[in-house]
Amino acid sequence: MSEAPQPSELLTGSLRDRLEQFDRGAFDQAAWRVQADEWSRSADARYRACTELRPLSASALPIAVGVKDTVDVVGFSTRLGLRRFRHYPVRSARVLERLRAGVVNAKVVTTELNIGLGSGCRNPLLPQIDPAGSSTGSAVAVAAGICDLSLGTDVLGSVRWPAGRCGVVGLRTTHDAELLDGILPLSPSMDAVGWVTRTADDLAVLWDRLNLGGAAGLDGAAGPGGAAGLGGMDGPADQVPGSQVSGRQVPGGQVLARRCRIGVVTDIGDGTVEPAIEQAWLQTANALEAAGHELCAVSVGELWQWRGAAWELCARDAVDGFAALRDWIDDELSPTTLAALAAGERVDDRRLAEIKDGQRRLRTAVAGLFVEQRVDAWLLPLDPTVPRPRGAVSRRPGASTIPTPDDPDYDSEVGYTTLASFAGLPAISFPVGRCGVPEAPLAMQLIGPRHSERTLIRLADDAAGRLDLPKPRLR
């Protein structure tokens, strides 16, 4: 496959280095803006990630920010993935109002009403692989070098799936319904704000510099593993220079140096994960162990049995949400979107109450599970199967995006991402390699207790450092 034009190092280099140069007055921001604006236009024409694209601001930090087209941004229209619908908000979504020194320059593509299939985006790294997920444009824009950071939303894996398929990092934050103000929520009890960056280190830098934690309602909240600050279950981070684990310096002079305990999820039965995924899972576990962390086998308990219920809840919530919007929308919805809504209509009030009761009970139980297991995170594959090339899997026209128990591959289709979603937990997906001919992306995920985002980012960065993946090339 022929290689496409590549963005310059000025646009896709380490954000840590870029901002350090900026702070010293050594970063040529004018040259960066010119290159970024020119590249973004040409890259978007090739990869179709954006619904709107604006020139970068001279007054903001040199960070290009994209926002999913279900999130309100003053000065941009919100289209909800629809062809005709336009909403011009008078205020931005709450999560964006808390961002520090960040200016949005792109609205990025999503699927129809968050629940349809297909977005028109093209995977910048592996064109034969569909980017997937409703936050498709967020991942494609970052992978293509159009944005350094992109805001998405994650219901069942909507940020993590496209990030995994596009070779970038996707973080689902802790569920907080209040942060959905100004956002089209597909499923209010599972929807969470999500962020996409090229690397975990980029995300670590922006977490503090742009106040991503505060934007996600985590300012003043518990740190990794539940302890205050930058520590974990065993106390705050070491106040020493250097580290035997990662030694990553962070603002305030603290070092993320604590050894973590990671639970490798054993509920995944033998033979249910494809060999390439299983091998990558083992390699990732070995990488984290080599980085100084402790691994142990764990079960997620009853939560495992509710993965399919998360899809039912999402489908029913989509129906209820669309009912509130119906009078405002005159678009003719696609057969796939209509099929997904039809799946939600089959979830009656009795089943809905049963699912919500189970969700409330499990959220309390899962919080205790991390404490009981004395683990900081769970490690498991992003999906049980390797992503297939476009056209390799036959799909009935107009088939729903919602799996049903009578589907022959139901257990595989409900996947693993819903564990974090149903429990309202943060999770991070990160690339771990590729396999096959034609190539397919491999990604893992880490799920942590509520407000453990810093730990998840750090662990993903530690894994990346040991896996030593080559810098991706666009195609």
XYZ file of C-alpha atoms in Angstrom, residues 3-422:
420
model
C 2.405 5.801 1.746
C 0.470 9.025 2.162
C 1.928 12.467 2.895
C 3.221 12.671 6.467
C 2.782 15.513 8.982
C 5.974 17.152 10.217
C 7.569 16.456 13.592
C 6.529 19.974 14.575
C 2.914 18.802 14.423
C 3.146 15.273 15.839
C 6.160 15.329 18.133
C 5.963 14.924 21.900
C 3.605 17.441 23.510
C 5.844 17.409 26.564
C 8.730 18.704 24.442
C 6.501 21.180 22.595
C 5.156 22.773 25.770
C 8.564 22.849 27.437
C 9.873 24.784 24.430
C 6.820 27.044 24.541
C 7.411 27.822 28.217
C 11.020 28.763 27.479
C 9.966 30.985 24.588
C 11.787 28.669 22.185
C 8.758 27.348 20.281
C 7.947 28.948 16.935
C 4.197 29.168 17.387
C 3.643 31.157 14.204
C 5.332 28.479 12.089
C 3.387 25.797 13.933
C 0.064 27.520 13.212
C 0.845 27.891 9.518
C 1.908 24.252 9.179
C -0.972 22.978 11.306
C -3.641 24.900 9.397
C -2.266 23.796 6.030
C -1.846 20.180 7.109
C -5.281 19.988 8.746
C -7.046 21.020 5.557
C -5.203 18.510 3.391
C -5.463 15.703 5.957
C -9.167 16.262 6.493
C -9.746 16.079 2.748
C -8.068 12.664 2.827
C -9.441 11.191 6.075
C -12.769 13.070 6.468
C -12.554 13.524 10.236
C -14.144 16.967 10.658
C -17.536 18.563 10.195
C -16.032 22.041 10.731
C -12.400 23.174 10.793
C -11.156 26.604 11.880
C -7.755 28.336 11.816
C -5.782 27.992 15.043
C -5.812 30.865 17.511
C -2.671 32.907 18.084
C -3.628 33.541 21.717
C -3.976 29.970 22.939
C -1.462 27.297 23.854
C -0.050 25.505 20.782
C -2.512 22.630 21.141
C -5.057 21.767 18.443
C -8.320 20.592 20.023
C -11.210 18.766 18.384
C -14.666 18.094 19.817
C -17.186 15.407 18.922
C -20.246 16.625 17.036
C -22.623 15.720 19.868
C -20.982 18.261 22.194
C -21.991 21.930 22.183
C -19.283 24.486 21.370
C -20.117 28.177 21.024
C -19.403 29.298 17.473
C -19.881 25.809 15.991
C -23.062 24.015 15.001
C -24.007 20.770 16.732
C -25.253 18.298 14.129
C -25.533 15.008 16.058
C -24.231 13.088 13.064
C -27.300 14.090 11.044
C -27.351 15.546 7.547
C -29.955 18.284 8.057
C -30.070 19.043 11.765
C -28.255 22.139 13.062
C -28.194 23.546 16.590
C -26.245 26.723 17.366
C -25.583 26.755 21.124
C -25.318 29.947 23.169
C -22.950 28.260 25.622
C -20.448 25.451 25.430
C -20.821 22.132 27.207
C -19.863 22.192 30.863
C -16.801 20.029 30.320
C -15.368 22.583 27.870
C -16.007 25.542 30.162
C -13.507 24.042 32.598
C -10.696 23.638 30.086
C -7.670 25.812 30.766
C -6.044 27.701 27.853
C -7.472 25.398 25.235
C -9.294 26.657 22.141
C -11.379 24.344 19.967
C -10.471 24.495 16.288
C -12.410 21.490 14.958
C -15.750 19.768 15.312
C -15.243 16.099 14.485
C -17.452 13.468 12.927
C -19.753 11.126 14.814
C -22.237 8.468 13.760
C -25.938 9.216 13.354
C -27.388 10.033 16.804
C -24.439 8.201 18.367
C -26.013 4.860 17.540
C -25.854 4.456 13.768
C -23.234 2.637 11.740
C -20.590 4.266 9.597
C -19.295 7.818 9.696
C -17.505 8.298 6.381
C -14.150 8.620 8.156
C -11.074 6.831 6.852
C -8.582 5.174 9.193
C -5.299 7.113 8.728
C -3.054 4.225 9.773
C -4.865 1.211 8.381
C -7.379 2.257 5.693
C -8.698 -1.284 5.349
C -9.902 -1.226 8.990
C -13.095 0.662 9.842
C -12.417 3.139 12.681
C -15.680 2.084 14.436
C -17.337 3.712 17.446
C -19.440 6.857 17.626
C -16.415 9.002 18.599
C -14.856 8.026 15.285
C -13.819 11.511 14.254
C -12.067 12.094 17.576
C -9.685 9.196 16.985
C -9.235 9.800 13.261
C -8.457 13.504 13.775
C -5.758 12.727 16.337
C -4.270 9.839 14.357
C -4.158 12.031 11.234
C -2.363 14.867 13.026
C -5.308 17.247 12.633
C -5.744 17.525 16.406
C -3.432 16.942 19.364
C -6.379 16.321 21.666
C -9.966 15.435 20.926
C -13.006 15.235 23.153
C -15.410 12.355 22.670
C -17.986 10.487 24.681
C -17.831 6.842 25.679
C -20.990 4.844 26.299
C -20.141 1.219 25.551
C -16.639 1.836 24.184
C -17.267 4.744 21.821
C -13.917 6.417 22.557
C -11.879 3.277 23.208
C -12.835 1.367 20.043
C -11.841 3.990 17.457
C -8.730 4.889 19.439
C -7.695 1.240 19.443
C -8.324 0.851 15.724
C -6.473 4.052 14.831
C -3.394 3.329 16.956
C -3.929 6.136 19.478
C -4.866 6.384 23.163
C -8.474 6.732 24.324
C -9.489 7.515 27.903
C -13.001 7.060 29.250
C -13.328 9.097 32.448
C -15.318 8.280 35.567
C -19.058 8.531 34.954
C -20.582 11.795 36.170
C -24.056 12.633 34.869
C -23.621 16.339 35.668
C -20.893 16.586 33.035
C -23.361 15.645 30.299
C -24.783 19.179 30.317
C -24.418 20.418 26.744
C -23.811 16.895 25.399
C -26.247 14.567 23.637
C -26.301 11.623 26.060
C -26.976 8.288 24.429
C -27.299 6.545 27.800
C -27.104 8.966 30.753
C -26.209 6.324 33.332
C -23.249 5.080 31.261
C -22.169 8.015 29.068
C -18.838 9.504 30.100
C -16.530 12.187 28.799
C -13.525 10.794 26.915
C -10.218 12.142 25.619
C -8.050 10.975 22.719
C -4.330 11.728 22.268
C -1.510 10.235 20.216
C 0.276 8.800 23.265
C -0.325 8.239 26.958
C 2.470 10.703 27.725
C 0.685 13.376 25.681
C -2.421 12.696 27.748
C -0.452 12.892 30.992
C 0.932 16.300 30.015
C -2.444 17.718 28.985
C -4.221 16.251 32.006
C -2.678 18.977 34.133
C -1.796 21.635 31.583
C -5.323 21.918 30.148
C -7.025 20.868 33.383
C -8.561 17.763 31.818
C -9.068 16.298 35.269
C -10.926 19.393 36.403
C -12.912 19.427 33.178
C -13.970 15.864 33.921
C -15.050 16.816 37.441
C -12.016 15.235 39.069
C -10.392 18.308 40.607
C -9.859 17.618 44.276
C -11.012 14.044 43.823
C -9.165 10.916 44.795
C -5.953 10.117 43.012
C -4.784 6.787 41.616
C -6.190 3.808 43.424
C -8.384 6.011 45.577
C -5.824 7.883 47.681
C -5.507 11.646 47.720
C -3.110 13.295 45.314
C -0.744 11.441 43.003
C -0.420 8.307 45.060
C -2.390 5.102 45.253
C -3.866 2.617 47.681
C -0.700 2.572 49.728
C -0.341 6.338 50.075
C 0.867 9.387 48.177
C 3.523 9.367 45.504
C 7.142 9.343 46.527
C 8.643 12.820 46.938
C 12.004 11.747 45.571
C 13.920 12.425 42.356
C 13.881 9.468 39.998
C 12.000 6.216 40.218
C 12.489 2.488 39.880
C 9.170 2.239 38.067
C 8.541 5.117 35.697
C 10.193 8.180 37.174
C 7.852 10.485 35.248
C 8.207 14.003 36.627
C 4.945 15.887 37.075
C 4.051 19.424 38.134
C 4.750 20.148 41.796
C 7.900 18.039 41.894
C 6.128 14.754 42.551
C 7.129 11.573 40.773
C 4.759 8.791 39.825
C 6.955 6.180 41.426
C 4.645 3.809 43.273
C 4.526 0.205 42.254
C 1.012 -0.762 41.175
C -0.813 -4.044 41.517
C -2.656 -5.008 38.348
C -5.340 -7.654 38.106
C -5.327 -9.784 34.952
C -8.982 -10.640 34.352
C -9.560 -14.402 34.301
C -13.272 -14.343 33.434
C -12.252 -14.461 29.786
C -12.601 -18.167 29.092
C -10.154 -20.351 27.199
C -10.734 -20.279 23.470
C -12.899 -17.140 23.538
C -10.024 -14.811 22.618
C -8.292 -15.052 19.266
C -4.650 -16.193 19.488
C -3.187 -12.872 18.311
C -5.168 -11.015 20.980
C -4.146 -13.488 23.664
C -0.477 -13.186 22.708
C -0.656 -9.377 22.773
C -2.384 -9.544 26.157
C 0.458 -11.650 27.548
C 3.080 -9.332 26.060
C 1.368 -6.323 27.625
C 1.233 -8.033 31.011
C 4.927 -8.851 30.701
C 5.676 -5.234 29.754
C 3.904 -3.926 32.833
C 5.697 -6.455 35.014
C 9.024 -5.430 33.471
C 8.140 -1.820 34.339
C 8.080 -2.848 37.991
C 4.403 -3.514 38.597
C 2.909 -6.568 40.291
C 0.421 -8.770 38.451
C -2.191 -11.112 39.855
C -5.176 -13.066 38.543
C -8.605 -11.625 39.376
C -12.268 -12.114 38.573
C -14.645 -9.209 38.011
C -17.381 -11.305 39.579
C -21.033 -10.821 38.729
C -20.227 -7.768 36.595
C -19.120 -10.128 33.816
C -22.654 -11.488 33.419
C -24.120 -8.004 32.868
C -22.127 -7.113 29.746
C -25.062 -7.838 27.462
C -27.461 -5.925 29.708
C -25.375 -2.812 29.110
C -26.252 -3.022 25.409
C -29.943 -3.411 26.253
C -29.805 -0.378 28.541
C -28.070 1.677 25.874
C -30.649 0.743 23.246
C -33.618 1.561 25.494
C -32.047 4.864 26.586
C -31.517 5.736 22.919
C -35.233 5.251 22.272
C -36.210 7.441 25.218
C -33.685 10.097 24.213
C -34.824 10.152 20.600
C -38.438 10.592 21.716
C -37.424 13.890 23.326
C -35.705 15.026 20.105
C -38.173 13.721 17.541
C -40.016 17.023 17.044
C -36.729 18.823 16.321
C -35.348 16.374 13.777
C -36.647 16.022 10.239
C -33.812 13.825 8.955
C -34.688 10.491 7.425
C -32.754 8.120 9.671
C -30.663 5.326 8.179
C -31.907 1.713 8.355
C -29.101 0.885 10.796
C -30.135 3.647 13.198
C -33.789 2.622 12.944
C -32.855 -1.004 13.644
C -30.936 0.034 16.764
C -33.923 2.052 17.977
C -36.187 -0.918 17.270
C -33.921 -3.065 19.456
C -34.396 -0.550 22.250
C -38.173 -0.650 21.894
C -38.041 -4.367 22.700
C -36.584 -3.600 26.149
C -39.785 -3.168 28.152
C -40.190 -1.205 31.393
C -39.907 -4.316 33.538
C -36.592 -5.324 31.963
C -35.350 -1.737 32.173
C -36.081 -1.603 35.910
C -34.309 -4.937 36.383
C -31.204 -3.690 34.571
C -31.100 -0.414 36.496
C -31.495 -2.205 39.824
C -28.630 -4.493 38.896
C -26.516 -1.537 37.810
C -26.991 0.293 41.125
C -26.155 -2.821 43.120
C -23.104 -3.688 41.034
C -21.609 -0.201 41.212
C -21.429 -0.504 44.988
C -20.106 -4.059 44.800
C -17.403 -3.247 42.238
C -15.999 -0.439 44.389
C -15.461 -2.979 47.138
C -13.988 -5.490 44.699
C -10.948 -3.326 43.934
C -10.326 -2.890 47.669
C -10.797 -6.599 48.364
C -8.411 -7.582 45.554
C -6.002 -4.778 46.482
C -5.516 -3.928 42.831
C -5.180 -0.547 41.148
C -6.491 -1.650 37.753
C -7.740 -4.565 35.695
C -5.948 -5.520 32.480
C -7.792 -7.155 29.600
C -8.034 -6.948 25.810
C -10.036 -4.163 24.223
C -11.919 -6.789 22.198
C -11.845 -10.593 21.932
C -11.234 -10.546 18.172
C -8.828 -8.871 15.776
C -10.559 -6.106 13.758
C -11.516 -7.415 10.322
C -10.858 -5.546 7.058
C -13.797 -3.761 5.486
C -16.007 -6.217 3.648
C -14.479 -9.284 5.319
C -17.533 -9.778 7.530
C -20.886 -10.004 5.804
C -23.518 -7.807 7.414
C -27.175 -7.755 6.538
C -28.143 -4.329 5.138
C -29.794 -2.268 7.861
C -28.617 -4.610 10.618
C -28.705 -3.114 14.104
C -25.554 -2.065 15.929
C -27.048 -3.670 19.070
C -26.190 -7.390 19.505
C -28.966 -9.725 20.637
C -28.703 -13.074 22.466
C -29.798 -14.997 19.364
C -26.766 -13.736 17.420
C -24.345 -16.660 16.821
C -21.367 -14.575 18.007
C -23.229 -12.844 20.834
C -20.595 -13.347 23.545
C -17.914 -11.959 21.265
C -20.090 -9.076 20.076
C -20.952 -7.794 23.553
C -17.210 -7.697 24.158
C -15.313 -6.364 27.153
C -15.632 -2.586 26.977
C -19.055 -2.612 28.639
C -17.517 -3.686 31.959
C -16.319 -0.134 32.627
C -19.451 1.387 31.113
C -21.996 -0.514 33.194
